[in-house]
Amino acid sequence: MRLRGKLQRLIVIPDFSQDFFALFGLRRAYHIDAAKLDQAYHEMQGRVHPDRHAHLPETERRLSMQWATQVNEAYRTLKKPLLRAHYLLRLAGAETDHENNTAMSPAFLMEQMEWREAVAEARAAGEHHELEKLMQRLEKHGGEILAEIEHSLDAKKDYAAAADAVRRLMFIEKLEHEIEDALEALENQ
Amino acid sequence: MALLQITEPGMSAAPHQHKLAVGIDLGTTNSLVATVRNGIAVVLSDENGRGLLPSIVHYKPDGGVDVGYAAQGAQATDPRNTIVSVKRFMGRGLKDVSHIESMPYDFLDAEGMVRLRTVAGVKSPVEVSADILRVLRVRAEASLGGDLVGAVITVPAYFDDAQRQATKDAAKLAGLNVLRLLNEPTAAAIAYGLDNASEGVYAVFDLGGGTFDISILKLSRGVFEVLATNGDAALGGDDFDQRVYCWILDDAKIRFPSIEDTRRLLLKAREAKEMLTSHDEAPIHAELGTGEQVDLTLKIETFADMTKTLISKTLGPTRKALRDAGLTVDDIKGVVMVGGATRMPQVQRAVAEYFRQEPLTNLDPEKVVALGAAMQANVLAGNRAGADDWLLLDVIPLSLGLETMGGLTEKVIPRNSTIPIAKAQEFTTFKDGQTAMSFHVVQGERELIADCRSLAKFELRGIPPMVAGAARIRVTFQVDADGLLAVSAREMTSGVEASISVKPSYGLSDDEIAGMLKESIEHVGDDVQARNLREQQVEAQRLVEAVEAALAADGRLLRAGERADIDEEIASLRKRIAGSDHRAIKAGIDSLNAATQDFAARRMDQGIKRALTGQKIVEFKI
């Protein structure tokens, strides 16, 4: 953006050239103080949000929308654990390369197939309760992987291990979405 | 308008600068206009002291238009030309409208949105809504004694892009400057939250005349954060009337009612429904056109029984909203009831049962949306006082996506994303030398394109010929704070750029709006040219004054060359103001606006910083 280049000399608030952690005044790490993030986010939106500039000419309103859009994107990235882990890997130059790297361990893939079958069966049988139970188990499993990610990123700085865990978590989240869709489909019947 | 006002966000404007702004609840059944007067939100009444304006428009053979109470009587005598519940048609095609069989109108299935053939000509729902809004604007201007700076118009949270665009178009057509489209439950939350200084997670259950919304909001230290919203844009009090109407037909063995009788019986059905909010039974008497007498009694149990499925239709979206918010009913601190239909005891019972607590009804459910909208309008107009420093973070109700191979949708922006939001997705060509690519933008949650709402189709042309897979076409979705979508596409690899912005196909084109505007102006006997010229002159003058004031205050933020450019633009615009070509003036305004863009950004930045540090910055280095 042309504007950004010119404005940098003016201590742009917010300064979008820095990474999202710095933007919100947080340490760059997987473990974050969620309350502090929320507070920094609210404080920043309080300044840049389009509602603050609705009485101004179109130029100012457009700028405000762009700033608020970027603040929302930064917040969402740090708020969601999976996105945050992805982002940290990107900052560390260790992309997950999830679109090309699909090599997962046979044991993991086997487990995935079993999960998938269980979801499909529960969906076909209309077993609302069973789907919710599967969801709970998946969430627990996801939580374990998140703990693994935190350990790899923050304590060991082992980005390869973290990237592997992130890829596994993506499978889990996809399954969770499938269960949500199944639950919704059952409710709509 | 005034660059002058940017300097200190958070500071209150001087009292004499109080700008007139209103909040308008454009409802299915009733509409209201409210404003903040001496710091208190009030509903503005008509000359007879009535706050509600029935959302009814009667088109008469002589070209006259009656709106509100004046049109009420014509419902049964001239149903074809008396439009009720027009909100149900906003941004909708004929196939989307339910109960069409019992509607007395002469529908025309036009491209995009349905039209109504009336004695005063073919009307789009946008025009009918504009007729309602115009009455409210005139009421507000008379009551406040001046021109309005702008208005906040409320829409159901579950309104899709086409419905929002149609609402905004209607407001423009009615001569209103739209400060913001505000979701109805969010408006109610402002009025409720500020009134009660509430903190915690609340559910807003909004059952209006034709729409149902459920929003889950987190209130904390002046921040209203919508966590999730869901609903049904075609479920409301009207459907309860419809059930009673069908029961009447059944019970009184009426087989083919005339359109007049249909309207008459629907009114009787509504009266009965309203009576049952405080009585155990309601008598229904009517004389049909044939002279036949209808004489029935509707018991509350019968009514509850026939409307049970309607009430259960509210619970599905409620469950989904909670799930999307990642919460359970135990997390909900209070449930705010909004909309006239929540007066029905069986609705209150169902909500109490689901949330395991008595819902909050201490604010008038029919006025709370307009009051909240007025509070927000007051803030958006720049009348902010220190205590009014709240922030709204709202979401988009339905996912936005693109059609991919095989008639499937690919979600680009998921539902319940906080707005404003932008997302870009890259695509490539699949044939050698391919120079064009088409896109189909849809909204909805289903996997199949056919089950989603089609918003727009457009084509990107002029892609330089390359081998298949070499082009990089970036499609960007931007949703603004009104929840409105703009899509653009651009080829990234070559120096050549092509981009296009689309307006949803369900909305009206700019030309159509211009045409309607012209028509409505001609209708009141105004000279379009003269009016355009006057408007542009006023606008240009305002801009020149604002820029000059800004230069006087913060000219040091500019380098010499930048300053000279702006001065030149001002001189050029001044010359144009003296002329009589409104288009030239408009071009001059755009040009001055463009020339001051960076300056404006620096001033905003400075203002923000001042507000942040609480002190004035004396020296500024560039």
Short mmCIF file of C-alpha atoms in Angstrom, two decimals, chain B residues 76-295:
data_model
loop_
_atom_site.label_atom_id
_atom_site.label_comp_id
_atom_site.label_asym_id
_atom_site.label_seq_id
_atom_site.Cartn_x
_atom_site.Cartn_y
_atom_site.Cartn_z
CA ALA B 76 -59.21 -4.47 3.07
CA THR B 77 -60.77 -2.11 0.52
CA ASP B 78 -57.90 -1.83 -1.96
CA PRO B 79 -55.53 -4.71 -1.11
CA ARG B 80 -53.88 -4.85 -4.52
CA ASN B 81 -52.48 -1.33 -4.15
CA THR B 82 -51.89 -1.42 -0.41
CA ILE B 83 -48.52 -2.94 0.33
CA VAL B 84 -47.98 -4.44 3.79
CA SER B 85 -44.89 -6.28 5.07
CA VAL B 86 -42.80 -5.11 2.11
CA LYS B 87 -39.69 -5.99 4.09
CA ARG B 88 -40.32 -9.61 3.17
CA PHE B 89 -39.70 -8.77 -0.49
CA MET B 90 -36.49 -6.80 -0.01
CA GLY B 91 -33.70 -8.32 -2.08
CA ARG B 92 -35.89 -11.32 -2.87
CA GLY B 93 -36.99 -12.98 -6.08
CA LEU B 94 -40.55 -14.26 -6.51
CA LYS B 95 -39.55 -17.86 -5.75
CA ASP B 96 -38.11 -16.82 -2.37
CA VAL B 97 -41.34 -15.38 -1.00
CA SER B 98 -43.53 -17.68 1.07
CA HIS B 99 -47.36 -17.52 1.30
CA ILE B 100 -47.45 -15.88 -2.11
CA GLU B 101 -50.80 -17.55 -2.74
CA SER B 102 -52.57 -15.56 -0.06
CA MET B 103 -51.04 -12.25 -1.12
CA PRO B 104 -53.25 -9.90 -3.06
CA TYR B 105 -50.51 -8.25 -5.12
CA ASP B 106 -49.86 -8.27 -8.81
CA PHE B 107 -46.32 -9.62 -8.77
CA LEU B 108 -43.82 -9.16 -11.55
CA ASP B 109 -40.82 -11.45 -11.44
CA ALA B 110 -38.10 -9.04 -12.50
CA GLU B 111 -34.39 -9.69 -12.72
CA GLY B 112 -32.99 -9.86 -9.22
CA MET B 113 -35.84 -8.54 -7.12
CA VAL B 114 -39.59 -9.05 -7.36
CA ARG B 115 -41.68 -6.03 -8.46
CA LEU B 116 -45.28 -5.07 -7.68
CA ARG B 117 -47.63 -3.70 -10.29
CA THR B 118 -49.80 -1.00 -8.69
CA VAL B 119 -52.20 1.62 -9.90
CA ALA B 120 -49.32 4.09 -9.58
CA GLY B 121 -47.03 1.98 -11.77
CA VAL B 122 -44.59 -0.85 -11.17
CA LYS B 123 -42.90 -0.52 -7.78
CA SER B 124 -39.82 -2.28 -6.49
CA PRO B 125 -39.75 -3.16 -2.78
CA VAL B 126 -36.94 -0.63 -2.51
CA GLU B 127 -39.26 2.16 -3.65
CA VAL B 128 -42.05 1.06 -1.32
CA SER B 129 -39.59 1.01 1.62
CA ALA B 130 -38.29 4.41 0.54
CA ASP B 131 -41.84 5.76 0.78
CA ILE B 132 -41.97 4.62 4.42
CA LEU B 133 -38.52 6.02 5.17
CA ARG B 134 -39.37 9.35 3.56
CA VAL B 135 -42.29 9.84 5.96
CA LEU B 136 -39.97 9.14 8.89
CA ARG B 137 -37.32 11.52 7.54
CA VAL B 138 -39.87 14.30 7.16
CA ARG B 139 -41.20 13.59 10.64
CA ALA B 140 -37.70 13.80 12.08
CA GLU B 141 -36.79 16.99 10.24
CA ALA B 142 -39.99 18.67 11.34
CA SER B 143 -39.52 17.52 14.90
CA LEU B 144 -35.83 18.40 15.14
CA GLY B 145 -36.04 21.57 13.10
CA GLY B 146 -33.34 21.01 10.53
CA ASP B 147 -31.74 18.76 7.94
CA LEU B 148 -30.45 15.41 9.12
CA VAL B 149 -26.73 14.72 8.96
CA GLY B 150 -27.46 11.05 8.66
CA ALA B 151 -29.32 8.01 9.87
CA VAL B 152 -28.60 4.56 11.21
CA ILE B 153 -30.99 2.09 9.61
CA THR B 154 -31.50 -1.24 11.33
CA VAL B 155 -31.68 -4.56 9.52
CA PRO B 156 -32.25 -8.10 10.77
CA ALA B 157 -28.90 -9.59 11.71
CA TYR B 158 -29.68 -12.54 9.46
CA PHE B 159 -30.29 -10.37 6.38
CA ASP B 160 -28.03 -11.42 3.54
CA ASP B 161 -26.07 -9.11 1.30
CA ALA B 162 -28.89 -8.54 -1.18
CA GLN B 163 -31.35 -7.60 1.56
CA ARG B 164 -28.87 -5.22 3.17
CA GLN B 165 -28.05 -3.58 -0.13
CA ALA B 166 -31.75 -3.16 -0.88
CA THR B 167 -32.27 -1.50 2.50
CA LYS B 168 -29.39 0.89 1.96
CA ASP B 169 -30.69 1.74 -1.50
CA ALA B 170 -34.13 2.48 -0.07
CA ALA B 171 -32.64 4.87 2.47
CA LYS B 172 -30.66 6.67 -0.22
CA LEU B 173 -33.77 6.91 -2.33
CA ALA B 174 -35.59 8.49 0.62
CA GLY B 175 -32.90 11.17 0.77
CA LEU B 176 -31.16 9.79 3.84
CA ASN B 177 -27.42 9.68 4.36
CA VAL B 178 -26.83 6.21 5.76
CA LEU B 179 -24.28 6.40 8.57
CA ARG B 180 -24.49 2.66 9.15
CA LEU B 181 -26.67 -0.39 8.66
CA LEU B 182 -26.98 -1.77 12.17
CA ASN B 183 -28.15 -5.25 13.10
CA GLU B 184 -31.41 -5.11 15.04
CA PRO B 185 -30.36 -7.34 17.96
CA THR B 186 -27.14 -5.36 18.30
CA ALA B 187 -29.12 -2.11 18.40
CA ALA B 188 -31.31 -3.60 21.11
CA ALA B 189 -28.22 -4.67 23.04
CA ILE B 190 -26.88 -1.10 23.00
CA ALA B 191 -30.12 0.30 24.35
CA TYR B 192 -30.39 -2.47 26.90
CA GLY B 193 -26.73 -2.67 27.91
CA LEU B 194 -26.24 1.04 28.35
CA ASP B 195 -29.46 1.33 30.25
CA ASN B 196 -28.53 -1.40 32.68
CA ALA B 197 -24.73 -1.12 32.71
CA SER B 198 -24.62 -4.85 32.02
CA GLU B 199 -21.54 -7.03 31.78
CA GLY B 200 -21.33 -10.64 30.66
CA VAL B 201 -22.73 -12.76 27.86
CA TYR B 202 -26.29 -12.02 26.74
CA ALA B 203 -28.61 -13.51 24.18
CA VAL B 204 -30.88 -11.22 22.19
CA PHE B 205 -34.00 -13.05 20.98
CA ASP B 206 -35.61 -10.89 18.32
CA LEU B 207 -38.87 -12.10 16.81
CA GLY B 208 -40.34 -9.34 14.67
CA GLY B 209 -43.19 -9.18 12.21
CA GLY B 210 -41.36 -11.06 9.51
CA THR B 211 -37.88 -11.92 10.69
CA PHE B 212 -36.21 -13.84 13.49
CA ASP B 213 -32.72 -13.16 14.84
CA ILE B 214 -30.78 -14.63 17.69
CA SER B 215 -27.52 -12.93 18.65
CA ILE B 216 -25.07 -13.88 21.36
CA LEU B 217 -23.16 -10.84 22.63
CA LYS B 218 -20.40 -10.31 25.12
CA LEU B 219 -20.64 -7.01 26.97
CA SER B 220 -17.53 -5.81 28.70
CA ARG B 221 -16.36 -2.31 29.61
CA GLY B 222 -18.19 -0.50 26.84
CA VAL B 223 -17.46 -3.14 24.18
CA PHE B 224 -20.41 -4.91 22.57
CA GLU B 225 -18.91 -7.93 20.87
CA VAL B 226 -21.21 -10.16 18.85
CA LEU B 227 -19.94 -13.72 19.25
CA ALA B 228 -22.43 -15.34 16.92
CA THR B 229 -25.69 -14.68 15.21
CA ASN B 230 -28.26 -16.85 13.50
CA GLY B 231 -31.87 -16.66 12.52
CA ASP B 232 -34.52 -17.02 9.88
CA ALA B 233 -35.12 -14.08 7.55
CA ALA B 234 -38.62 -15.37 6.80
CA LEU B 235 -40.12 -16.13 10.21
CA GLY B 236 -42.11 -13.70 12.30
CA GLY B 237 -45.44 -12.55 13.67
CA ASP B 238 -46.91 -12.62 10.16
CA ASP B 239 -46.56 -16.40 10.12
CA PHE B 240 -48.60 -16.66 13.31
CA ASP B 241 -51.32 -14.56 11.64
CA GLN B 242 -51.13 -16.85 8.67
CA ARG B 243 -51.71 -19.93 10.85
CA VAL B 244 -54.76 -18.33 12.47
CA TYR B 245 -56.04 -17.27 9.04
CA CYS B 246 -55.81 -20.84 7.77
CA TRP B 247 -57.60 -22.04 10.88
CA ILE B 248 -60.40 -19.53 10.24
CA LEU B 249 -60.79 -20.70 6.63
CA ASP B 250 -60.86 -24.27 7.80
CA ASP B 251 -63.24 -23.77 10.67
CA ALA B 252 -65.62 -21.45 8.82
CA LYS B 253 -65.38 -23.65 5.70
CA ILE B 254 -64.39 -20.80 3.41
CA ARG B 255 -62.95 -22.28 0.24
CA PHE B 256 -62.08 -19.48 -2.16
CA PRO B 257 -61.81 -16.16 -0.34
CA SER B 258 -61.56 -13.02 -2.44
CA ILE B 259 -58.39 -10.96 -2.03
CA GLU B 260 -60.37 -8.41 0.00
CA ASP B 261 -61.68 -11.14 2.30
CA THR B 262 -58.21 -12.59 2.63
CA ARG B 263 -56.83 -9.26 3.81
CA ARG B 264 -59.85 -8.75 6.12
CA LEU B 265 -59.44 -12.17 7.71
CA LEU B 266 -55.68 -11.76 8.09
CA LEU B 267 -56.36 -8.55 10.02
CA LYS B 268 -58.87 -10.40 12.19
CA ALA B 269 -56.30 -13.13 12.72
CA ARG B 270 -53.75 -10.57 13.89
CA GLU B 271 -56.26 -8.95 16.25
CA ALA B 272 -57.03 -12.33 17.74
CA LYS B 273 -53.32 -13.09 18.17
CA GLU B 274 -52.76 -9.78 19.92
CA MET B 275 -55.77 -10.30 22.18
CA LEU B 276 -54.42 -13.67 23.24
CA THR B 277 -51.35 -12.05 24.80
CA SER B 278 -53.57 -10.99 27.69
CA HIS B 279 -56.72 -13.13 27.35
CA ASP B 280 -57.51 -16.84 27.28
CA GLU B 281 -59.69 -16.60 24.21
CA ALA B 282 -60.41 -14.22 21.39
CA PRO B 283 -63.64 -13.78 19.44
CA ILE B 284 -63.34 -13.47 15.67
CA HIS B 285 -66.19 -11.70 13.88
CA ALA B 286 -66.13 -10.76 10.22
CA GLU B 287 -68.53 -10.15 7.41
CA LEU B 288 -67.27 -11.38 4.07
CA GLY B 289 -67.87 -9.72 0.71
CA THR B 290 -70.57 -12.31 0.04
CA GLY B 291 -72.47 -11.19 3.12
CA GLU B 292 -71.49 -14.42 4.84
CA GLN B 293 -70.79 -14.08 8.58
CA VAL B 294 -67.74 -15.49 10.31
CA ASP B 295 -68.25 -15.98 14.01
#
